[in-house]
One Martini backbone bead per residue (centre of mass of N, CA, C, O) as a GRO file, in nm:
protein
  352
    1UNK     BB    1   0.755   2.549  -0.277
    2UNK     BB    2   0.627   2.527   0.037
    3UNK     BB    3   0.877   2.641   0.148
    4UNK     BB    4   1.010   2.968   0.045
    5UNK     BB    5   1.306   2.898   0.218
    6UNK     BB    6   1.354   2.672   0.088
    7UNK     BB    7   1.536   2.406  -0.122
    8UNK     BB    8   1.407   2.193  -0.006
    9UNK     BB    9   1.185   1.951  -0.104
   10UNK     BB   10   0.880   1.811  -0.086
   11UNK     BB   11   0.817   1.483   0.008
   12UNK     BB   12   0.582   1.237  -0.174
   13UNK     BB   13   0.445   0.860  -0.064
   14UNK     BB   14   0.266   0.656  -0.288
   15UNK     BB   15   0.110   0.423  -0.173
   16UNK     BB   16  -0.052   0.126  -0.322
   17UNK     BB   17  -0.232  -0.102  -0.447
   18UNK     BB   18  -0.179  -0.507  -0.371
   19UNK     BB   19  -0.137  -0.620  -0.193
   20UNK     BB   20   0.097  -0.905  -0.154
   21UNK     BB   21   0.260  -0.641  -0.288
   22UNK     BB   22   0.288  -0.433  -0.079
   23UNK     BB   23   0.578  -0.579   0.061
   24UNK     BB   24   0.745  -0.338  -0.124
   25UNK     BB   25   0.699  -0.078   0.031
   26UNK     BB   26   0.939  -0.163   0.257
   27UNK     BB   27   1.173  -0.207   0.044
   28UNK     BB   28   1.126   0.138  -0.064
   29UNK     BB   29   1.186   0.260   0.251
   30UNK     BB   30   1.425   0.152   0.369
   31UNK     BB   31   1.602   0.239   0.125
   32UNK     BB   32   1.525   0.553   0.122
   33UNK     BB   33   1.636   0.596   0.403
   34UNK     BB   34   1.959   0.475   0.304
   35UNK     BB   35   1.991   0.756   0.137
   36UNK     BB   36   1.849   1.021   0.253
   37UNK     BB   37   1.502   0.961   0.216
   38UNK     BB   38   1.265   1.126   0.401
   39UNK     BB   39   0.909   1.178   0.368
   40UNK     BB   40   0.674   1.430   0.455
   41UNK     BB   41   0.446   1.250   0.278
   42UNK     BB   42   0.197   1.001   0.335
   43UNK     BB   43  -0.005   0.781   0.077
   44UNK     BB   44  -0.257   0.564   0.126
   45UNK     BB   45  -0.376   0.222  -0.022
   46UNK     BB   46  -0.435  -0.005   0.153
   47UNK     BB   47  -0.178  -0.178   0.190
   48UNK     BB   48  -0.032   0.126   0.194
   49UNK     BB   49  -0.180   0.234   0.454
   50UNK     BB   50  -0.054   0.029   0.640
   51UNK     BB   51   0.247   0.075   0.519
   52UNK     BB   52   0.248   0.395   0.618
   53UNK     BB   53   0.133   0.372   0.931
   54UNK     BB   54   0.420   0.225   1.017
   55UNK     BB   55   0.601   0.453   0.889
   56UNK     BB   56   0.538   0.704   1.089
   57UNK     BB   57   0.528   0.523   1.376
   58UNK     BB   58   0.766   0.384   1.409
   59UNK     BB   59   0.753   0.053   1.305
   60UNK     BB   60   0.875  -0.087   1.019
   61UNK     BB   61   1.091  -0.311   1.147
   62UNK     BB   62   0.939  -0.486   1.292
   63UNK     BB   63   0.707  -0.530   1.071
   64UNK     BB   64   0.947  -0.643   0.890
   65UNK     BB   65   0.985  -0.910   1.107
   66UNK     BB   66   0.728  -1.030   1.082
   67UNK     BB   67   0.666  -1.070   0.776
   68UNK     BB   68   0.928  -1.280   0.741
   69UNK     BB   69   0.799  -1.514   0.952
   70UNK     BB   70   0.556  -1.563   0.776
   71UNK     BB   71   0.313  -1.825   0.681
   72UNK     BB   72   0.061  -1.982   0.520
   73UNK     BB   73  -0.071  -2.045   0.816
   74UNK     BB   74  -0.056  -1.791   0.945
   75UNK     BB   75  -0.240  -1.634   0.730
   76UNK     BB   76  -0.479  -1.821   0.810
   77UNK     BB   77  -0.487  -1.779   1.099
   78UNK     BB   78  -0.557  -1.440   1.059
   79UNK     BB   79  -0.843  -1.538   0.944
   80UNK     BB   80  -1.182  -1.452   0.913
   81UNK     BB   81  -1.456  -1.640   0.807
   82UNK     BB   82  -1.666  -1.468   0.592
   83UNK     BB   83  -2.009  -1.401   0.391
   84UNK     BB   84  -2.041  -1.060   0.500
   85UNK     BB   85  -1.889  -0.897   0.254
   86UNK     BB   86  -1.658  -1.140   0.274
   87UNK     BB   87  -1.442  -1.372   0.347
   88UNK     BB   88  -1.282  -1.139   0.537
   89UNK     BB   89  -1.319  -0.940   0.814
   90UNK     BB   90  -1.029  -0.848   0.981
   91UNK     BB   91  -1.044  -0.858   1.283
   92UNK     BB   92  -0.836  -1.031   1.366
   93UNK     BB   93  -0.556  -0.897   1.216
   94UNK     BB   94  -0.640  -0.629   1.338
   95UNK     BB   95  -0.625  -0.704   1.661
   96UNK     BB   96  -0.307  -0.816   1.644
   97UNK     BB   97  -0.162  -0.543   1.518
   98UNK     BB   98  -0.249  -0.368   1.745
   99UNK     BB   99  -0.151  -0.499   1.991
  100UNK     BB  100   0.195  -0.490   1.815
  101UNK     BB  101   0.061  -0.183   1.791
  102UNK     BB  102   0.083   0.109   1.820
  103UNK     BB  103  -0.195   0.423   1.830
  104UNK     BB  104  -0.152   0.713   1.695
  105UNK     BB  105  -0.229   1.003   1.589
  106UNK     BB  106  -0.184   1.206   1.320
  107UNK     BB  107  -0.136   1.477   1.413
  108UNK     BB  108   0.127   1.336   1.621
  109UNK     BB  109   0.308   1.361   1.378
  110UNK     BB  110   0.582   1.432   1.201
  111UNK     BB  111   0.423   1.307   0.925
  112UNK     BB  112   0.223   1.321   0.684
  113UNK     BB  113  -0.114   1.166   0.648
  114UNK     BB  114  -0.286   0.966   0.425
  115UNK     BB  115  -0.643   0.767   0.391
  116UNK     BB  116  -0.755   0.590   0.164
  117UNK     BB  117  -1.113   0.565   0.064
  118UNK     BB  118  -1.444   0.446   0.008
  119UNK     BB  119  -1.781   0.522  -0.007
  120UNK     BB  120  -2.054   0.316  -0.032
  121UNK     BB  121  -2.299   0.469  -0.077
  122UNK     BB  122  -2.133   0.729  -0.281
  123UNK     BB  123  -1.814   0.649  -0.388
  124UNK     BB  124  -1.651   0.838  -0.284
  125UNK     BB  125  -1.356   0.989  -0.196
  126UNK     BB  126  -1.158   0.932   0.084
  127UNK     BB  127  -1.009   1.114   0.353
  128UNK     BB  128  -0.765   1.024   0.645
  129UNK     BB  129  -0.587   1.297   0.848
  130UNK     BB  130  -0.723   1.194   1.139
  131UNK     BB  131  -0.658   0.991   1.410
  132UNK     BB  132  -0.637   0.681   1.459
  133UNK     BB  133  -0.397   0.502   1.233
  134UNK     BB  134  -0.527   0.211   1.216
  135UNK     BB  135  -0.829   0.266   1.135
  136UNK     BB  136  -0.763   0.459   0.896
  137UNK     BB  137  -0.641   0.156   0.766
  138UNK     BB  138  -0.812   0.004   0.757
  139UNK     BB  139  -1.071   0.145   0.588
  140UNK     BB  140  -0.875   0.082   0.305
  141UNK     BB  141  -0.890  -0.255   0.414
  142UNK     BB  142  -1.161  -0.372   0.137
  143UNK     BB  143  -1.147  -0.576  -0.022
  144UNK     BB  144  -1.362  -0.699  -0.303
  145UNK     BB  145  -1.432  -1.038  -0.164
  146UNK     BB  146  -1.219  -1.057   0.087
  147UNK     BB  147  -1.268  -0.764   0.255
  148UNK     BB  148  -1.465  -0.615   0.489
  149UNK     BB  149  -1.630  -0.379   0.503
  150UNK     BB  150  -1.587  -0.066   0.704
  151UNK     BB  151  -1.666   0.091   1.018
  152UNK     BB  152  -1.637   0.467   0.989
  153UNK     BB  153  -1.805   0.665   1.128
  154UNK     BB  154  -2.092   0.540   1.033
  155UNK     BB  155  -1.918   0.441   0.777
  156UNK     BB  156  -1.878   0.298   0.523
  157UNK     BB  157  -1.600   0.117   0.358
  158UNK     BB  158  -1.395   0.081   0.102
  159UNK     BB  159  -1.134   0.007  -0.093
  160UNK     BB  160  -0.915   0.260  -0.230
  161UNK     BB  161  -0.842   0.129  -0.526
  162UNK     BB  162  -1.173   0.229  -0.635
  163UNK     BB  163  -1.052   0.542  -0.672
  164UNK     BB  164  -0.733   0.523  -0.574
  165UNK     BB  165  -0.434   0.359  -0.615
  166UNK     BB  166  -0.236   0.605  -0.648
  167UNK     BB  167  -0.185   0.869  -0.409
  168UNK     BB  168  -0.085   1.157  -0.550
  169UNK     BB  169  -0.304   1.352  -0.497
  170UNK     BB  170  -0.274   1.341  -0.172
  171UNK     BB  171   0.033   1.454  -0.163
  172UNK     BB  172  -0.006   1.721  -0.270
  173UNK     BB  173  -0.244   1.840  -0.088
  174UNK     BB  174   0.017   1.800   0.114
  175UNK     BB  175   0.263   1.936   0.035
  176UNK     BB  176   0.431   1.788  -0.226
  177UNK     BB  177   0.619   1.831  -0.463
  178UNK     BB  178   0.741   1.520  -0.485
  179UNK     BB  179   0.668   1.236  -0.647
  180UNK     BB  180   0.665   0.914  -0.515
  181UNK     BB  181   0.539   0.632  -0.693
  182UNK     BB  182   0.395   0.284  -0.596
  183UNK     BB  183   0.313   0.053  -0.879
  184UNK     BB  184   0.117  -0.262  -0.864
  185UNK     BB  185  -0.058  -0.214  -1.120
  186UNK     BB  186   0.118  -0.321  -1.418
  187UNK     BB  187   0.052  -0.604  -1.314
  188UNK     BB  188  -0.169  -0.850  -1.364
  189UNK     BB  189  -0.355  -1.048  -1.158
  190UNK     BB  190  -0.541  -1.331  -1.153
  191UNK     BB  191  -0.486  -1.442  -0.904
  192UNK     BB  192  -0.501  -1.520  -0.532
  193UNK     BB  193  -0.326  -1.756  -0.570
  194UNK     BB  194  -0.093  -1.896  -0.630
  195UNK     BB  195   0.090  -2.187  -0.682
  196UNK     BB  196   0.265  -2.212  -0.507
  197UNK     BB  197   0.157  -2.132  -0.298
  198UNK     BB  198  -0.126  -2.351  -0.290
  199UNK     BB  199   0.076  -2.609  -0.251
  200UNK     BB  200   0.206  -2.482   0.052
  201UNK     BB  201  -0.067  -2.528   0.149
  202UNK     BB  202  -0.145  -2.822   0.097
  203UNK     BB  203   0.063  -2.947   0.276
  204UNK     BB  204  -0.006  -2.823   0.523
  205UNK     BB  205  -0.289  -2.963   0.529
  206UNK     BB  206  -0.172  -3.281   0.527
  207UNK     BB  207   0.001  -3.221   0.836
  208UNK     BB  208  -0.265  -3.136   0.972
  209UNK     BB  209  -0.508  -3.185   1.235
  210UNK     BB  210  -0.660  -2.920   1.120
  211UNK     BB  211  -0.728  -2.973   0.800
  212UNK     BB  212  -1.006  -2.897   0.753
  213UNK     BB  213  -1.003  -2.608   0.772
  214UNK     BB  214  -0.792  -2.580   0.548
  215UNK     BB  215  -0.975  -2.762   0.362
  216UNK     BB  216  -1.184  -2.523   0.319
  217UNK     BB  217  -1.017  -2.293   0.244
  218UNK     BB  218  -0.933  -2.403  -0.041
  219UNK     BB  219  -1.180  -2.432  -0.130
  220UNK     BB  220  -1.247  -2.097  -0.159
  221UNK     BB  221  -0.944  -2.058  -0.295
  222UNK     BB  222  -0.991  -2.200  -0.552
  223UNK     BB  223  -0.831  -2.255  -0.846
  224UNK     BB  224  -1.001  -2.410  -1.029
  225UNK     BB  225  -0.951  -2.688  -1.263
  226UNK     BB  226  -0.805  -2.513  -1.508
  227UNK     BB  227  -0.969  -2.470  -1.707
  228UNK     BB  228  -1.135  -2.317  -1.503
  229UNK     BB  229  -1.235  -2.028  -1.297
  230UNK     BB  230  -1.238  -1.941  -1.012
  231UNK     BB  231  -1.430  -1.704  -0.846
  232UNK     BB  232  -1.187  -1.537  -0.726
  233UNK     BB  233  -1.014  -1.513  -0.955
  234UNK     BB  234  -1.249  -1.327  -1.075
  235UNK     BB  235  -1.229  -1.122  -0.898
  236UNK     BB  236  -0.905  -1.083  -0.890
  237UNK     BB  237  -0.924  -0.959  -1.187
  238UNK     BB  238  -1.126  -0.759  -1.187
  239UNK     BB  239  -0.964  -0.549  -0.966
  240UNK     BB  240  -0.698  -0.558  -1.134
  241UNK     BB  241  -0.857  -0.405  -1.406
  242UNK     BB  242  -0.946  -0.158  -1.287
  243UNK     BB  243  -0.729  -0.055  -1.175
  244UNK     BB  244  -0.542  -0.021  -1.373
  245UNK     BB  245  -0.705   0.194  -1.560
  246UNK     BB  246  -0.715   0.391  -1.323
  247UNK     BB  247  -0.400   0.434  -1.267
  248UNK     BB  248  -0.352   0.582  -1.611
  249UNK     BB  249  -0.540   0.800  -1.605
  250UNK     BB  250  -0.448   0.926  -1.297
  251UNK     BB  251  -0.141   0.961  -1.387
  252UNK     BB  252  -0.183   1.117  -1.672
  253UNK     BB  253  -0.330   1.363  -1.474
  254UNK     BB  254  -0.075   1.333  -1.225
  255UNK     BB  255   0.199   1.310  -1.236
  256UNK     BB  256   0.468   1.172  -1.119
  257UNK     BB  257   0.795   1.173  -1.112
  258UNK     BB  258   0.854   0.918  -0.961
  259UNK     BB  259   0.817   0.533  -1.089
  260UNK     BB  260   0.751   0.244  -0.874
  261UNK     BB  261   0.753  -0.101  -1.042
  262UNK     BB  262   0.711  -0.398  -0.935
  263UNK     BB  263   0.837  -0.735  -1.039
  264UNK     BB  264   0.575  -0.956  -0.977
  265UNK     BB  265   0.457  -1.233  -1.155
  266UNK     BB  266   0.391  -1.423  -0.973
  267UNK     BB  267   0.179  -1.254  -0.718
  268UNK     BB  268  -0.046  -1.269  -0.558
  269UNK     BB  269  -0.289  -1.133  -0.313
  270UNK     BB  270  -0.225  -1.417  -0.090
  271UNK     BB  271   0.117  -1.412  -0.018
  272UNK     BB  272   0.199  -1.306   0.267
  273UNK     BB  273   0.439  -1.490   0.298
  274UNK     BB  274   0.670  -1.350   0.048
  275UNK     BB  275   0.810  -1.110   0.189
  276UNK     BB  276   1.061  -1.121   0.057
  277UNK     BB  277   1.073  -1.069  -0.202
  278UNK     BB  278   0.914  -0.803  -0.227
  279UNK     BB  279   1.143  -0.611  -0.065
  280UNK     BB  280   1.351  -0.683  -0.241
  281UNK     BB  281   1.239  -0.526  -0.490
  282UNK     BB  282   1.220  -0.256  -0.344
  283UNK     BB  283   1.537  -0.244  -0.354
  284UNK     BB  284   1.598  -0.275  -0.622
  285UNK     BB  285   1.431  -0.010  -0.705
  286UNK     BB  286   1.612   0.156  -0.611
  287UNK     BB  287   1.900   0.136  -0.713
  288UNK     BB  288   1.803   0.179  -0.979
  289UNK     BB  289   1.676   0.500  -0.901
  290UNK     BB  290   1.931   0.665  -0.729
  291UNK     BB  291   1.968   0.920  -0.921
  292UNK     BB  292   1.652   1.033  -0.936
  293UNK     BB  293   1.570   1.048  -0.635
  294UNK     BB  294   1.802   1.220  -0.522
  295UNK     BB  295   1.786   1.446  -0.722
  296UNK     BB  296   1.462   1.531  -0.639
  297UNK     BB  297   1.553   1.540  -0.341
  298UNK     BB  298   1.821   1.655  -0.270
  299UNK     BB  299   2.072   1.452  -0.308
  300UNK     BB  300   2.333   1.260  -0.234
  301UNK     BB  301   2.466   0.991  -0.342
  302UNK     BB  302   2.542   0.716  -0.191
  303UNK     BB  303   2.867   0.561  -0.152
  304UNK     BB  304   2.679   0.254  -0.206
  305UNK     BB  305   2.591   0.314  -0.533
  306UNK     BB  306   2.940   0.463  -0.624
  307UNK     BB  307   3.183   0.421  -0.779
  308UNK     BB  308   3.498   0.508  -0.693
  309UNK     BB  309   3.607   0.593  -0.966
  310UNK     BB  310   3.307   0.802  -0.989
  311UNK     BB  311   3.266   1.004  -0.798
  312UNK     BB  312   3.138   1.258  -0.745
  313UNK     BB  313   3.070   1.615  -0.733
  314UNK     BB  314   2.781   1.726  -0.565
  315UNK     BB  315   2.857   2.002  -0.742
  316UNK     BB  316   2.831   1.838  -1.044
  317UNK     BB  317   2.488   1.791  -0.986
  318UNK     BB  318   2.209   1.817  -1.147
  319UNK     BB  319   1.967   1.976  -1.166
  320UNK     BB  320   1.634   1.912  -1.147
  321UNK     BB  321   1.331   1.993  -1.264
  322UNK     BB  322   1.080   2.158  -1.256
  323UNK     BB  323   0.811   2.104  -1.098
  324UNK     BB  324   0.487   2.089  -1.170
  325UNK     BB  325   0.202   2.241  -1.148
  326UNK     BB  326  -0.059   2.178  -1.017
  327UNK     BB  327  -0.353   2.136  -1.034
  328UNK     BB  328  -0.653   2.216  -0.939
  329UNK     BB  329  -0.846   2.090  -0.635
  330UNK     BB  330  -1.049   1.940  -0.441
  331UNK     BB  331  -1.151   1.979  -0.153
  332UNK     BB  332  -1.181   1.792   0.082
  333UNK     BB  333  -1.297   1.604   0.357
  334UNK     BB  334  -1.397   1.470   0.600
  335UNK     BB  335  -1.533   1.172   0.732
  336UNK     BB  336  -1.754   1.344   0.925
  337UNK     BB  337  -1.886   1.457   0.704
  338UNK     BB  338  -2.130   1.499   0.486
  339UNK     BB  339  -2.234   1.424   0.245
  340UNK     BB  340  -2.231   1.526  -0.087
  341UNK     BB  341  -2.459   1.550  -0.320
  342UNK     BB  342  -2.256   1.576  -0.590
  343UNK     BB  343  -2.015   1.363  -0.504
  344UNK     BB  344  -1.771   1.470  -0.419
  345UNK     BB  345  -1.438   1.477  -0.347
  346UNK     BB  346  -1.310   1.470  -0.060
  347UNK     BB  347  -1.086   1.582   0.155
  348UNK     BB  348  -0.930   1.772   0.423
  349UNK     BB  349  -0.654   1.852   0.487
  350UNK     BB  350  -0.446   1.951   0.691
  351UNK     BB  351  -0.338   2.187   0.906
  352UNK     BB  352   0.032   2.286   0.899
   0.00000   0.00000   0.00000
């Protein structure tokens, strides 16, 4: 264990990488906090860094109040759309973001965090764990593509995605004895917008008097003529299919204790309208893996899990096995040092 005095475990929380697959990662910490499962190390890549970022400012229940809400109107009227690095600056829905959430140091929270970057000019794999935690969580969501590379103290950054998609390592590093892992990328998605969503988008563009901007969107985002693929199609295959063979390799040498894997067969990039199906997958799949999450956190499962008839004696739960040691990994840098020649991978945790 990190703390040689506890018998409870350091449990770290990696939320990986999936665009609009990622509201699964709120009601998979939701459901978790609600069993009494609290993660002392949060680790995220892209989308799971922005929603890693609002669950340790304590904003997670707003965040999803707000995620709820949104229509497919509303996610394309917070796209700034640009051609030069990305479909989307991002600048406009990260200023909105900011505006309606604190933004705290990474330093004075009290769980440790940590957003996975990739930085562009030299590939490494960049760790941010200090300094203000939305521009932090910004850094980490730049699909190629879609959103436009991040300028973080001087360095460009690409999404997390491309080098470490689900954060398994970096919870490691910062002292987790168990990690519970969420692979949005064990199913790969073609399109960047689904059918339905795109359906969606088409009646409402045909319902406003600003349809023209609506219909501008749709020609950019549209998913080819039937029998051939749309450009984003592709852009959108390739990096998901980038994602998931990185992410078999990296967590076949790095294997977290329980690995959460959302069901969203229909789901593609851009459906951030969806929130309700994502979220609920999320509490989906804690229930059902409720009693290995318990054990290995050292907690009895919460009596609305367990059938009254069946209820056990807390005191004749197994214990889980021991965790394996994980093998020694490169120290990280800050992500304000200077590249490394030899193009190691970056970050170092913060001190405990």
């Amino acid at each position: 264990m990190s703390n040689p005095t506890s018998t409870t475990p350091v449990i770290g929380l990696a939320l990986g990488s999936g665009s609009a697959r990622g509201w699964a990662h709120i009601g998979i910490i939701l459901a978790l906090e609600e069993a009494g499962i609290r993660p002392q190390v949060v680790a995220g890549t892209s989308v799971g860094a922005l929603v890693g970022a609002v669950y340790v400012s304590g904003q997670l229940q707003a965040f999803a109040d707000w995620v709820l809400k949104l229509t497919s109107r509303d996610v394309f009227g917070l796209m700034d759309l640009s051609f030069a690095g990305g479909m989307v600056k991002g600048e406009k829905l990260f200023g909105f973001f900011q505006q309606a959430h604190a933004n705290p140091d990474i330093e004075d929270l009290e769980q440790r965090y940590v957003s996975v970057c990739t930085e562009m000019s030299s590939g490494r794999e960049i760790w941010i764990s200090k300094g203000p935690i939305i521009p932090a969580a910004r850094a980490s969501c730049a699909l190629p593509g879609l959103f436009s590379p991040v300028k973080y103290r001087d360095r460009w950054m690409l999404d997390g995605g491309l080098v470490n998609p689900v954060p398994v390592s970096a919870c490691r590093a910062l002292g987790a004895d168990v990690v519970i892992a969420v692979n949005l990328n064990a199913q790969l998605v073609g399109r960047h917008l689904s059918r339905a969503g795109a359906e969606e988008v088409r009646r409402e563009a045909s319902n406003k008097p600003d349809r023209n901007l609506l219909q501008r969107m749709m020609g950019a985002l549209s998913s080819g003529d039937g029998d051939r693929p749309g450009m984003f199609d592709v852009v959108a295959a390739s990096v998901n299919i980038l994602q998931d063979r990185l992410t078999r390799s990296r967590m076949a040498g790095d294997p977290p204790e329980v690995t959460l894997i959302p069901l969203l067969p229909d789901f593609a990039l851009m459906d951030f309208h969806r929130a309700a199906e994502a979220i609920d997958e999320g509490r989906r799949l804690v229930e059902a893996n409720i009693a290995s999450l318990c054990a290995w956190a050292g907690v009895s499962p919460p009596r609305a899990y367990v059938p009254a008839a069946q209820t056990p004696d807390p005191s004749d739960r197994p214990n889980p096995p021991n965790p394996p040691n994980p093998p020694d990994r490169p120290e990280p840098s800050d992500p304000s040092d200077p590249p490394a020649a030899s193009g190691q991978s970056a970050p170092e945790p913060p001190a405990s």
